Coordinates of C-alpha atoms in Angstrom, one line a residue:
X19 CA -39.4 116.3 -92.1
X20 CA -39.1 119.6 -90.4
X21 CA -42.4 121.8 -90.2
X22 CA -42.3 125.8 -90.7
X23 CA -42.7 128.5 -87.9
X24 CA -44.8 131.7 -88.6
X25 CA -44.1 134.4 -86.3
X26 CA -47.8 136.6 -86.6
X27 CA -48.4 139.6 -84.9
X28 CA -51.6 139.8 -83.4
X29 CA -52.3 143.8 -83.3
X30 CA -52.9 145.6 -80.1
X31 CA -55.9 143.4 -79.2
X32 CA -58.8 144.5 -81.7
X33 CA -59.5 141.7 -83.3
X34 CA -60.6 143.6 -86.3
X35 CA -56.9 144.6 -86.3
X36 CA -55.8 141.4 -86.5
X37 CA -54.4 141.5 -90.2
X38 CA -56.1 139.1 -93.2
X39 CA -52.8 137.0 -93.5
X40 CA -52.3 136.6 -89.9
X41 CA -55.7 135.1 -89.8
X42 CA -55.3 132.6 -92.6
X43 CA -52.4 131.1 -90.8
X44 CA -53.7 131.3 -87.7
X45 CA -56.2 129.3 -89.0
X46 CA -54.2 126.6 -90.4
X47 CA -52.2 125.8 -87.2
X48 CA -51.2 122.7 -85.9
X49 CA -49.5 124.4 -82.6
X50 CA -50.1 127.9 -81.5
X51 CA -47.6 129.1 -78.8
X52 CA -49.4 132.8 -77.5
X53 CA -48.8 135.5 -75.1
X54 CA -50.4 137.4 -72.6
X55 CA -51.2 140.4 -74.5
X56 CA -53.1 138.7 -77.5
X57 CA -56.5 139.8 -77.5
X58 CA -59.4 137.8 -76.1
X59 CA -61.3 137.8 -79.5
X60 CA -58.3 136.4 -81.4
X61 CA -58.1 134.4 -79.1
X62 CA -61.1 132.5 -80.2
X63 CA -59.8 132.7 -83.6
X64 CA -57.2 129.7 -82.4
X65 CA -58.5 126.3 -84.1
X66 CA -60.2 124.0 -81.2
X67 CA -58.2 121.2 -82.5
X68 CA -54.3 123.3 -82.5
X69 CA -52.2 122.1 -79.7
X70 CA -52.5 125.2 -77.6
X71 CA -49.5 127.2 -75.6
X72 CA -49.8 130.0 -73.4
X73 CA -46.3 131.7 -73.0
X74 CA -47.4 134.8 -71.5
X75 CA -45.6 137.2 -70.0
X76 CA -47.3 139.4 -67.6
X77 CA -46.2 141.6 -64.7
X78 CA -43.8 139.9 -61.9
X79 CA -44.4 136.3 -63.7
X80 CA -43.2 134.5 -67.0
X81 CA -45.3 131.7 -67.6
X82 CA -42.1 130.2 -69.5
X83 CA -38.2 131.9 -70.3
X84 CA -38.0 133.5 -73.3
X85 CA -34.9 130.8 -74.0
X86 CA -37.2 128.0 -73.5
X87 CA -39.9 129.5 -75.7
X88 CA -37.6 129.6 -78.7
X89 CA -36.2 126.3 -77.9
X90 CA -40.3 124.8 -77.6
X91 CA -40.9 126.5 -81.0
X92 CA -37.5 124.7 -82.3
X93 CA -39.3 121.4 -80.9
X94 CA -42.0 121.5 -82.0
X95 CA -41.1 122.2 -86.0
X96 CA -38.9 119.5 -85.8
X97 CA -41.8 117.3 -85.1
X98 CA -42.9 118.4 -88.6
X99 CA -46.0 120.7 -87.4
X100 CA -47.5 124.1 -88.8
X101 CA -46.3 126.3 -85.8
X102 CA -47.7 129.7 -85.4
X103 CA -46.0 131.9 -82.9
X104 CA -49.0 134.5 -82.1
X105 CA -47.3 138.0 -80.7
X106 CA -49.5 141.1 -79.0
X107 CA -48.5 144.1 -81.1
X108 CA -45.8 143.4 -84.2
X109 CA -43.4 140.5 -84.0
X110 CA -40.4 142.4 -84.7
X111 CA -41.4 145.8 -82.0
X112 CA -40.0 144.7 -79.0
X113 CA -41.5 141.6 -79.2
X114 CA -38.3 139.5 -79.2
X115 CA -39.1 138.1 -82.7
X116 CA -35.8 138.6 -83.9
X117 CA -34.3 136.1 -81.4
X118 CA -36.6 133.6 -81.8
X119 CA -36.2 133.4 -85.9
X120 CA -32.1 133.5 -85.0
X121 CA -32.2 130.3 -83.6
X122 CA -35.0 128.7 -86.3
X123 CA -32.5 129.8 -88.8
X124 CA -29.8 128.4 -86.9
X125 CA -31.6 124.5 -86.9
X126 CA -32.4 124.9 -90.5
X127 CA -36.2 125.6 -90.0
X128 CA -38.4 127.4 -92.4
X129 CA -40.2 130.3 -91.1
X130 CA -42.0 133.8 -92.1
X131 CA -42.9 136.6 -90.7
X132 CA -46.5 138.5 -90.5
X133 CA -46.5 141.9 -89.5
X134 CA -49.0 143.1 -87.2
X135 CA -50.5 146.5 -86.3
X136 CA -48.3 147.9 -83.4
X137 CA -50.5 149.5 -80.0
X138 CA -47.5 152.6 -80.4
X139 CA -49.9 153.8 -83.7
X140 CA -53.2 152.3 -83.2
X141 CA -53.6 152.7 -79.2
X142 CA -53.1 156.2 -79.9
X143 CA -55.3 156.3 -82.7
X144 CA -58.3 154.8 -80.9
X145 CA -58.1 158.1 -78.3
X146 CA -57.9 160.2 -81.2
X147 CA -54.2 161.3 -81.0
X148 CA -52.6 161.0 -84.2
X149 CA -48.8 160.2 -84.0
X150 CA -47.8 162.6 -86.5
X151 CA -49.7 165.8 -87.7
X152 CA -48.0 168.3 -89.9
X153 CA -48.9 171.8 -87.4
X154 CA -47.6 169.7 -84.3
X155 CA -45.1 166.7 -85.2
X156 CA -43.0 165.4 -88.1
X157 CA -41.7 162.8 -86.2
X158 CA -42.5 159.4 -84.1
X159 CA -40.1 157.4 -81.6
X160 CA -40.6 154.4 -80.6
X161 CA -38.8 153.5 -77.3
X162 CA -39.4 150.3 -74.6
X163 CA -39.3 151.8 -71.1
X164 CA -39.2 148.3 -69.6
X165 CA -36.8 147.8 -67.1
X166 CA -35.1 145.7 -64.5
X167 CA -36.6 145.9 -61.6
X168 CA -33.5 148.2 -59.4
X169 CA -32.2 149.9 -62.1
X170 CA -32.2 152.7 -63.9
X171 CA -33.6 153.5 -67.2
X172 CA -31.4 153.1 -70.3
X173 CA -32.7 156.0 -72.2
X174 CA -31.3 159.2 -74.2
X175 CA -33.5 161.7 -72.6
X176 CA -31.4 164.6 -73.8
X177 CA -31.8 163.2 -78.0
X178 CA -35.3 162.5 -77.4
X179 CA -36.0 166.1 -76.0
X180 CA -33.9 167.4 -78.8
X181 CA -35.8 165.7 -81.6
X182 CA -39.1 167.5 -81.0
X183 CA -41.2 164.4 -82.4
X184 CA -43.7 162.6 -80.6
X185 CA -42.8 160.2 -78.0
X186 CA -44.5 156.5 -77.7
X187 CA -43.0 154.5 -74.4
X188 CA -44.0 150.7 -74.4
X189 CA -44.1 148.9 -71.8
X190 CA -43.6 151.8 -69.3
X191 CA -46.5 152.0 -66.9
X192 CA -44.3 151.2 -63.5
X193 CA -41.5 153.5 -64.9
X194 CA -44.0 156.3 -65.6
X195 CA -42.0 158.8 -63.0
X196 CA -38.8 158.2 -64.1
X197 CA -39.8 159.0 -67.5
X198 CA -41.5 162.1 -67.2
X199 CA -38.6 163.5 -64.4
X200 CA -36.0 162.5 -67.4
X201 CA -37.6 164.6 -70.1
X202 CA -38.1 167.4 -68.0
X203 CA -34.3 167.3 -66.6
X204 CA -33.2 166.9 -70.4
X205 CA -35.0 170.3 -71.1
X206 CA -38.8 169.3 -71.8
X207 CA -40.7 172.3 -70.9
X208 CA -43.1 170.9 -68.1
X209 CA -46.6 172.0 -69.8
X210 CA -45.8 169.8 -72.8
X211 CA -49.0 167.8 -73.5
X212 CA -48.7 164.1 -73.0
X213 CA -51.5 160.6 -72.2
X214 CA -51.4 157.4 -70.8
X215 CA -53.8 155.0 -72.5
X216 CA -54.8 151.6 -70.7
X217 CA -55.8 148.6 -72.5
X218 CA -56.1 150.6 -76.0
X219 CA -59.0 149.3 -78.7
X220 CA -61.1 147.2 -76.4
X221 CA -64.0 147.7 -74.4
X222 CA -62.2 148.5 -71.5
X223 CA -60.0 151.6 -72.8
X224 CA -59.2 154.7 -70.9
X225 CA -57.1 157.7 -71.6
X226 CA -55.5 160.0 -69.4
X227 CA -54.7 163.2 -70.7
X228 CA -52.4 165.7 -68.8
X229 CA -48.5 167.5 -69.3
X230 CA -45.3 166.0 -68.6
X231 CA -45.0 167.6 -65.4
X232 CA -48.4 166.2 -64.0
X233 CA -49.3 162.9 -65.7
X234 CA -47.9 160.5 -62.8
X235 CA -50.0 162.1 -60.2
X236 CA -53.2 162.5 -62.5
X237 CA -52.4 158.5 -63.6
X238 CA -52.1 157.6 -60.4
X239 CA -55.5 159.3 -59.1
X240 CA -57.4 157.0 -61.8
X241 CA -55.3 153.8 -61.0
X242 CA -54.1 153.0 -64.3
X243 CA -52.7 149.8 -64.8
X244 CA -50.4 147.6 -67.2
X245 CA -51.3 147.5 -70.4
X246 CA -50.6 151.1 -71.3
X247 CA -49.3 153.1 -73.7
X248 CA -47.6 156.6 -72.7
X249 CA -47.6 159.5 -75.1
X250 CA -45.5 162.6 -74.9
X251 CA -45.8 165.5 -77.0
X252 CA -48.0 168.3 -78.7
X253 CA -50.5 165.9 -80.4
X254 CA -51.8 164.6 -76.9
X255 CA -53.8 168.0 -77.0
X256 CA -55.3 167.1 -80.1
X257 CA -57.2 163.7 -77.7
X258 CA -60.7 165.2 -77.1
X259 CA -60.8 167.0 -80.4
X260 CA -60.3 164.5 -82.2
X261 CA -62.0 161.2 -80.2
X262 CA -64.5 158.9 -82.4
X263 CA -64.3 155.7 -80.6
X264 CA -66.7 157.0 -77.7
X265 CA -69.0 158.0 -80.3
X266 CA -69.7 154.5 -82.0
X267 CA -72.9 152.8 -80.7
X268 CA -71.6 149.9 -78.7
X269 CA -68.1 151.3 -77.5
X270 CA -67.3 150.6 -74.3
X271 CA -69.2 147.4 -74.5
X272 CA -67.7 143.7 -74.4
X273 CA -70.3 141.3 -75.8
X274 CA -70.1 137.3 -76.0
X275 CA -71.8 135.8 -78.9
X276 CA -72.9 132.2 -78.8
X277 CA -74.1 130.8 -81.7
X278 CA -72.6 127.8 -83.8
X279 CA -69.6 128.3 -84.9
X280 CA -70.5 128.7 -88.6
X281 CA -72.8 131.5 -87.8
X282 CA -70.8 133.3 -85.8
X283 CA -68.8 135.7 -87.6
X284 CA -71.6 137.1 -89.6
X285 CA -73.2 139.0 -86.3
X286 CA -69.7 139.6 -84.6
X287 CA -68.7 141.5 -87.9
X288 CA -71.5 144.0 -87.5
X289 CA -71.5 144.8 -83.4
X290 CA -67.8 145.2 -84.1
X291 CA -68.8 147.8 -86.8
X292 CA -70.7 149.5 -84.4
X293 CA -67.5 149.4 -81.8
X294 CA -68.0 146.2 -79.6
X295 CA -65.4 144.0 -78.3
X296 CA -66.7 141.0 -79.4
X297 CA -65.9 137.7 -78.0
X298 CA -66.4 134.5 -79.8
X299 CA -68.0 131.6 -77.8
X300 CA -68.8 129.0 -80.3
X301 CA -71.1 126.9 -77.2
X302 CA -72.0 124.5 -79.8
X303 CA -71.6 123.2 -82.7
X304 CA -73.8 121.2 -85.8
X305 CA -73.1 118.0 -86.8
X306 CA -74.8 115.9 -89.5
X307 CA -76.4 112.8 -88.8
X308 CA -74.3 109.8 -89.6
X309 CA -77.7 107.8 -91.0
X310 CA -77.5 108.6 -94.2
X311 CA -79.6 105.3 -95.2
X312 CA -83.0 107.2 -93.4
X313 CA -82.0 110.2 -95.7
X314 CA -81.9 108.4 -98.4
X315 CA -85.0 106.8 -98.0
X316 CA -86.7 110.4 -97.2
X317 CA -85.3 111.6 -100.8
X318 CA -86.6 109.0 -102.4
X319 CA -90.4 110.1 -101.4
X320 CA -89.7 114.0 -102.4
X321 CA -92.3 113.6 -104.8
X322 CA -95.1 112.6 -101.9
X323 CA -94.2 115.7 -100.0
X324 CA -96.0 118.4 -100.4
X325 CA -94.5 120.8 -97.8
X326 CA -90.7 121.2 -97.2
X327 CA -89.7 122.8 -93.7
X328 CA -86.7 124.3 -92.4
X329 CA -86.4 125.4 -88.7
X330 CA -82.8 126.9 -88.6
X331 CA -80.3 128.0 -91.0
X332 CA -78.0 124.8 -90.2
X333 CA -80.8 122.6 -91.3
X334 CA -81.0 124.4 -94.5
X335 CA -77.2 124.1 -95.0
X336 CA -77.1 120.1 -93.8
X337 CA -80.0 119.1 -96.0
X338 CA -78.5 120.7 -99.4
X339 CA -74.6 119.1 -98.6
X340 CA -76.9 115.9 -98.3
X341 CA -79.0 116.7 -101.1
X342 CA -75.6 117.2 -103.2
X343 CA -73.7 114.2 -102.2
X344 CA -77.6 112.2 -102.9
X345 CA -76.6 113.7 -106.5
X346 CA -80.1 116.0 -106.8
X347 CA -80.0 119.8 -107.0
X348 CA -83.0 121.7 -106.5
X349 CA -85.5 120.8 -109.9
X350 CA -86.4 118.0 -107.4
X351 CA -88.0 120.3 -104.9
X352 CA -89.8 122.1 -107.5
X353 CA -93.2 121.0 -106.7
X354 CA -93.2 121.8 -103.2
X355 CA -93.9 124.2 -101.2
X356 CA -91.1 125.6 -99.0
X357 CA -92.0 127.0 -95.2
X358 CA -88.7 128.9 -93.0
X359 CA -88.9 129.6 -89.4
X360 CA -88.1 132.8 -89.8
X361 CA -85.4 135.7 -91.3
X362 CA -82.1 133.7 -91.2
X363 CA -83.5 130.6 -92.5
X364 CA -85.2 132.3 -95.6
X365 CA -82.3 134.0 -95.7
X366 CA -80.3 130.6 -96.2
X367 CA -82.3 129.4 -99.1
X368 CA -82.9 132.6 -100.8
X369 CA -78.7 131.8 -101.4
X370 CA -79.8 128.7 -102.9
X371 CA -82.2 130.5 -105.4
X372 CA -85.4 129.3 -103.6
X373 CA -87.7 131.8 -102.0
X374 CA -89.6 130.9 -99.3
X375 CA -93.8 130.5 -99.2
X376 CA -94.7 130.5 -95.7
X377 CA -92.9 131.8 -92.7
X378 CA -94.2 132.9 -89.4
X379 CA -94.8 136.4 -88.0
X380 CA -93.5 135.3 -84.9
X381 CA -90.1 132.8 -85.5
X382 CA -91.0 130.4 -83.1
X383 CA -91.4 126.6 -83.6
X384 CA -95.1 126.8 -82.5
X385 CA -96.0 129.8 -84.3
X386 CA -94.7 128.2 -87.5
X387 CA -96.7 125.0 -86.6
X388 CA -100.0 127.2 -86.0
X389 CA -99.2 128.7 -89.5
X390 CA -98.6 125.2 -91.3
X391 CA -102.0 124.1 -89.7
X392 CA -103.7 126.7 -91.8
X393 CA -102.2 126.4 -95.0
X394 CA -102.5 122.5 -95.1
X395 CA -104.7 120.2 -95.8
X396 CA -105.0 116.2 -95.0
X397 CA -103.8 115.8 -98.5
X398 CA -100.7 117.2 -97.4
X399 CA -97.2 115.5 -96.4
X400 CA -95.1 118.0 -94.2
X401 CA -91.0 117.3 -94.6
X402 CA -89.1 118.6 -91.7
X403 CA -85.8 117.6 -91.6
X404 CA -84.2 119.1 -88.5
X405 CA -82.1 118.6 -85.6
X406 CA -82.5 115.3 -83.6
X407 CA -83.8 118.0 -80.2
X408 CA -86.1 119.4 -82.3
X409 CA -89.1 121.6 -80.3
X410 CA -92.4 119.0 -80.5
X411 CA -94.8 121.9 -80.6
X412 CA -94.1 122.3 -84.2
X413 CA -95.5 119.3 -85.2
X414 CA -98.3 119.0 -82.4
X415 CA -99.3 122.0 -84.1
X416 CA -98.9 121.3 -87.4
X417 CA -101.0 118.0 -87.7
X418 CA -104.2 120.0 -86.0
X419 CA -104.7 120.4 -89.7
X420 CA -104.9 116.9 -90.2
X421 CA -101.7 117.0 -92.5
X422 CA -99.1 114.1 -91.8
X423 CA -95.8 115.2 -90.6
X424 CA -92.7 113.3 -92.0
X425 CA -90.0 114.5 -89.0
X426 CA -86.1 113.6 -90.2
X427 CA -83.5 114.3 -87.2
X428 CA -80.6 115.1 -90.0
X429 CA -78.2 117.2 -87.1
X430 CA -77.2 116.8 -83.6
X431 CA -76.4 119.9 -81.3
X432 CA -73.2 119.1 -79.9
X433 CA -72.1 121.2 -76.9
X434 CA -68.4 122.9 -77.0
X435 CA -66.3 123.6 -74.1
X436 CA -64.0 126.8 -74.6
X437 CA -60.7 126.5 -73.2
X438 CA -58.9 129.8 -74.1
X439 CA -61.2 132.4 -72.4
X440 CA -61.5 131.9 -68.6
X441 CA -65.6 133.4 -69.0
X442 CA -66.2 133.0 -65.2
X443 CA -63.2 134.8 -64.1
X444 CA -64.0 137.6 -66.9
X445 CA -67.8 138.1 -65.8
X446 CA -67.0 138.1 -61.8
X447 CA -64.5 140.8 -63.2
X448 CA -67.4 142.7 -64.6
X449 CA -65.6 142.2 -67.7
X450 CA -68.4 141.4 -70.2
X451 CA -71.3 143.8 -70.1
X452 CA -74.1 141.1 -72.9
X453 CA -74.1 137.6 -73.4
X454 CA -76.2 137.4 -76.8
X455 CA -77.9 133.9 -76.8
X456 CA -79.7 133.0 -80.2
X457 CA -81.7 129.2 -78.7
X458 CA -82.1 127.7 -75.5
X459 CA -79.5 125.4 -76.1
X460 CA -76.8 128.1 -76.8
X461 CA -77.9 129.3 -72.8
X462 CA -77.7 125.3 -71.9
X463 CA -74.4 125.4 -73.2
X464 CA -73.1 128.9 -71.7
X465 CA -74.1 128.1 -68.2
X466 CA -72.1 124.5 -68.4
X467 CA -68.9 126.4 -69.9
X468 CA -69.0 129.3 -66.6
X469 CA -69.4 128.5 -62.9
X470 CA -73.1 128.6 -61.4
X471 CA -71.9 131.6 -59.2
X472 CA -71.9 134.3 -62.1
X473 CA -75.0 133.5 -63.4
X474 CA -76.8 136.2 -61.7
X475 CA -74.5 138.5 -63.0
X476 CA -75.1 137.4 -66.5
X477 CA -77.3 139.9 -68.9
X478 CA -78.2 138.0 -71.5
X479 CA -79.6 139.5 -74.5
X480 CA -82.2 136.9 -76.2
X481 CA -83.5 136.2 -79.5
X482 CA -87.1 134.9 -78.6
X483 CA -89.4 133.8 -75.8
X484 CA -88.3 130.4 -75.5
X485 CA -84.9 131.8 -75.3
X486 CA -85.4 134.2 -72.8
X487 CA -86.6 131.3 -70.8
X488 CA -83.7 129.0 -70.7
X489 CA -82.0 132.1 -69.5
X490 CA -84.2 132.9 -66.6
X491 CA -84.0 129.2 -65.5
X492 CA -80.5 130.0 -64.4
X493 CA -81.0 133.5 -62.8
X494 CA -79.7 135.3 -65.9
X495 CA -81.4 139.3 -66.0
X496 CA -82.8 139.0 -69.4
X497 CA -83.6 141.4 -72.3
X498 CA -85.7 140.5 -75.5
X499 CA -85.2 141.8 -79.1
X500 CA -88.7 142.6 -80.6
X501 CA -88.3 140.2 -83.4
X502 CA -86.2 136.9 -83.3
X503 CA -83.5 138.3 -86.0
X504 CA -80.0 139.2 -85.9
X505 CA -80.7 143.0 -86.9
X506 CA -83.4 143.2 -84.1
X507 CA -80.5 141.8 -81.7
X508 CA -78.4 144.5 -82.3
X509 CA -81.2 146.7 -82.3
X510 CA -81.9 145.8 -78.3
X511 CA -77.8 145.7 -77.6
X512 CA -77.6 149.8 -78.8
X513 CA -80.7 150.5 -77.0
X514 CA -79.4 149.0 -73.7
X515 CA -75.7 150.6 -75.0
X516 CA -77.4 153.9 -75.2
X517 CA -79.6 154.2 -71.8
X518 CA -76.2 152.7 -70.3
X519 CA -74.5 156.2 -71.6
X520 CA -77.5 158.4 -70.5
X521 CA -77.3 157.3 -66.6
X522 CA -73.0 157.5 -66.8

């Protein structure tokens, strides 16, 4: 039976652009068959276990004819898989979409589009230059300046000129010359405001803003580069006026986040609110412990417990799937009392309607150790299901009080190897400005996914002491939030962000 073929547009590299539908297929993927210009951070929204295809086209190299890509996505439907064909920009703009459905439709096979967010509105929009604006332009025109390499351009100048709108060239950076001499030989006037725009709504954006008549030498000057977008027309004056992406705390700034997968998007959400480029580095990932025999025992003494303790958020979430498929909800912990590590983790349960009786000032395993060895007694039984790697100061600390400690490994901290995102290549690049590392074994796991040569050139952000640590251990420059929470994490990336601004 033949599978379906979604053709998704990917926006103009944003991943917040990406649109909600996109990402629901995208997540349902069997095969995903991507080009070049699809943003790093979607990207890492591509399922670990899709059969992965890079197809990219990039300057002076195709990676695979465009014939051949339509006849692999062809392939693989008829092998009866979920394909997703992941386009930069919109399917259908420039983007050869219509082609590729052609022959789907010809073989019988199902498929759909999902419109993306095109860089010839949003690119612009990111420099504050709106494509339209009722005292300057009525109009928009979309035109693909690619050509082959020896011969001319196949544009109307003279109807362009005529039309008065705002101009938007894709895909035009080498012929940047030839399209500014062809307006003005069609009749632009030569002042007539126009931009170039490099690598529009990520970290790395720039904006050049000049006329017609003096954009290819002013480009040239600060070596702009493929992607671009080129803008001609009276709203490019409008670019300084109206800019807002400089003004966001983190823009400018490409941040790698790696926590566990499952707690991932929560952070990336909010640095992408405050303008990041975020990438996604899931570096490892939680899996519950097959003995469910030793958990089952450990339920079955609840009611000697006395203390309940949860070091992480993923223990919290591990122990109440178990606790659910045990058939007990949460009248069986109702004589305990319940002890979190620190913000996340009460966090965690406070979604699970229990609040949280002792947690540390400082969220460190030792620190919550020290401040179960006061509240507890030798008539006390300590619970601590956790992961099987589990820090031992906790419970050296803990039984000081002469409390016994009942430790239950219910998780193993698996490390994940990223495939999509050459990290190494990116950081020797100078590409990523923070690494944000939230345990030792997320830096453990970092430094085995990059080369040992860019570690020095790592500055990783960390969530605590122990942290910090790890990070030193491989010659990372560290920088410590003032509390081991997410908020105070973001709290150290704007400070860094904004005495990065003052010295530029």
């Amino acid at each position: 039976m033949a599978g379906k073929v979604w053709l998704v547009g990917a926006g103009p590299s944003d991943a917040g652009l990406m649109t909600v539908k996109g990402k629901q297929v995208l997540e349902q993927a069997e095969v995903v068959v991507y080009d070049a210009l699809v943003g790093l951070g979607i990207l890492g929204m591509i399922p670990k276990e899709a059969e992965q295809i890079d197809v990219g086209k990039r300057s002076g190299h195709h990676t695979m004819k465009q014939e051949d890509i339509s006849q692999l996505l062809v392939k693989k439907a008829l092998e009866g898989k979920r394909v997703v064909r992941l386009k930069g920009g919109d399917p259908f703009l420039f983007g050869r979409g219509g082609e590729e459905m052609e022959l789907l439709k010809e073989h019988g096979i199902t498929c759909e589009v999902v419109p993306g967010v095109t860089s010839a509105i949003s690119v612009p929009a990111y420099n504050g230059i709106p494509v339209t604006h009722r005292d300057f332009s009525s109009s928009l025109h979309i035109i693909t300046a690619h050509k082959r390499k020896g011969e001319p351009l196949d544009i109307d100048f003279e109807s362009l000129v005529k039309m008065k709108g705002t101009l938007v060239f894709l895909m035009g950076v080498t012929a940047l010359e030839d399209i500014c001499i062809g307006l003005i030989n069609a009749g632009m006037k030569e002042d007539t405001p126009a931009a170039i725009l490099q690598q529009g709504t990520t970290a790395r954006q720039r904006k050049v803003v000049a006329t017609v008549s003096t954009l290819k030498e002013k480009a040239k000057k600060e070596n702009i580069q493929s992607p671009a977008v080129i803008l001609v027309g009276a709203v490019c004056a409008l670019a300084e006026k109206l800019a807002w992406y400089e003004d966001m705390e983190l823009s400018g700034k490409r941040i790698v986040i790696t926590r566990p997968r499952h707690l991932i998007s929560g952070m990336a959400a909010k640095l992408r609110e405050k303008g990041a480029e975020v990438l996604e580095v899931p570096a490892v990932s939680i899996v519950p412990s097959t003995d469910e025999s030793s958990f089952q025992k450990a339920l079955e003494k609840l009611s000697e417990y006395t203390v309940l303790a949860f070091t992480s958020p993923s223990g919290v979430q591990v122990f109440f799937r178990q606790l659910r498929l045990a058939g007990m909800d949460i009248r069986r912990l109702s004589h305990l009392k319940i002890a979190a590590l620190g913000k996340g983790t009460a966090r965690e349960l406070e979604e699970r309607g229990i609040f949280v009786d002792y947690m540390p000032k400082v969220y460190d395993a030792a620190s919550l150790g020290k401040l179960l060895c006061q509240k507890c007694s030798a008539e006390d039984i300590i619970f601590l299901p956790r992961a099987a790697n589990g820090n031992p100061e906790l419970v050296e600390e803990a039984v000081k009080s002469g409390a016994k400690v009942v430790e239950l490994p219910i998780y193993d901290t698996l490390y994940e190897r990223e495939q999509l995102i050459n990290l190494t290549w990116e950081i020797k690049q100078g590409a990523i400005d923070y690494a944000v590392f939230t345990s030792a074994s997320t830096v453990k796991s970092f430094a085995e996914l990059v080369e040992s040569c860019v570690y020095d050139k790592v500055q990783a952000v960390c969530i605590g002491k122990k942290t910090e640590e790890a990070a030193k251990s491989y010659g990372m420059k560290t920088f410590v939030s003032k509390e081991a929470t997410m908020e105070s994490v973001i709290e150290k990336l704007e400070e860094l962000a904004a005495s990065g601004k003052q010295k530029g």
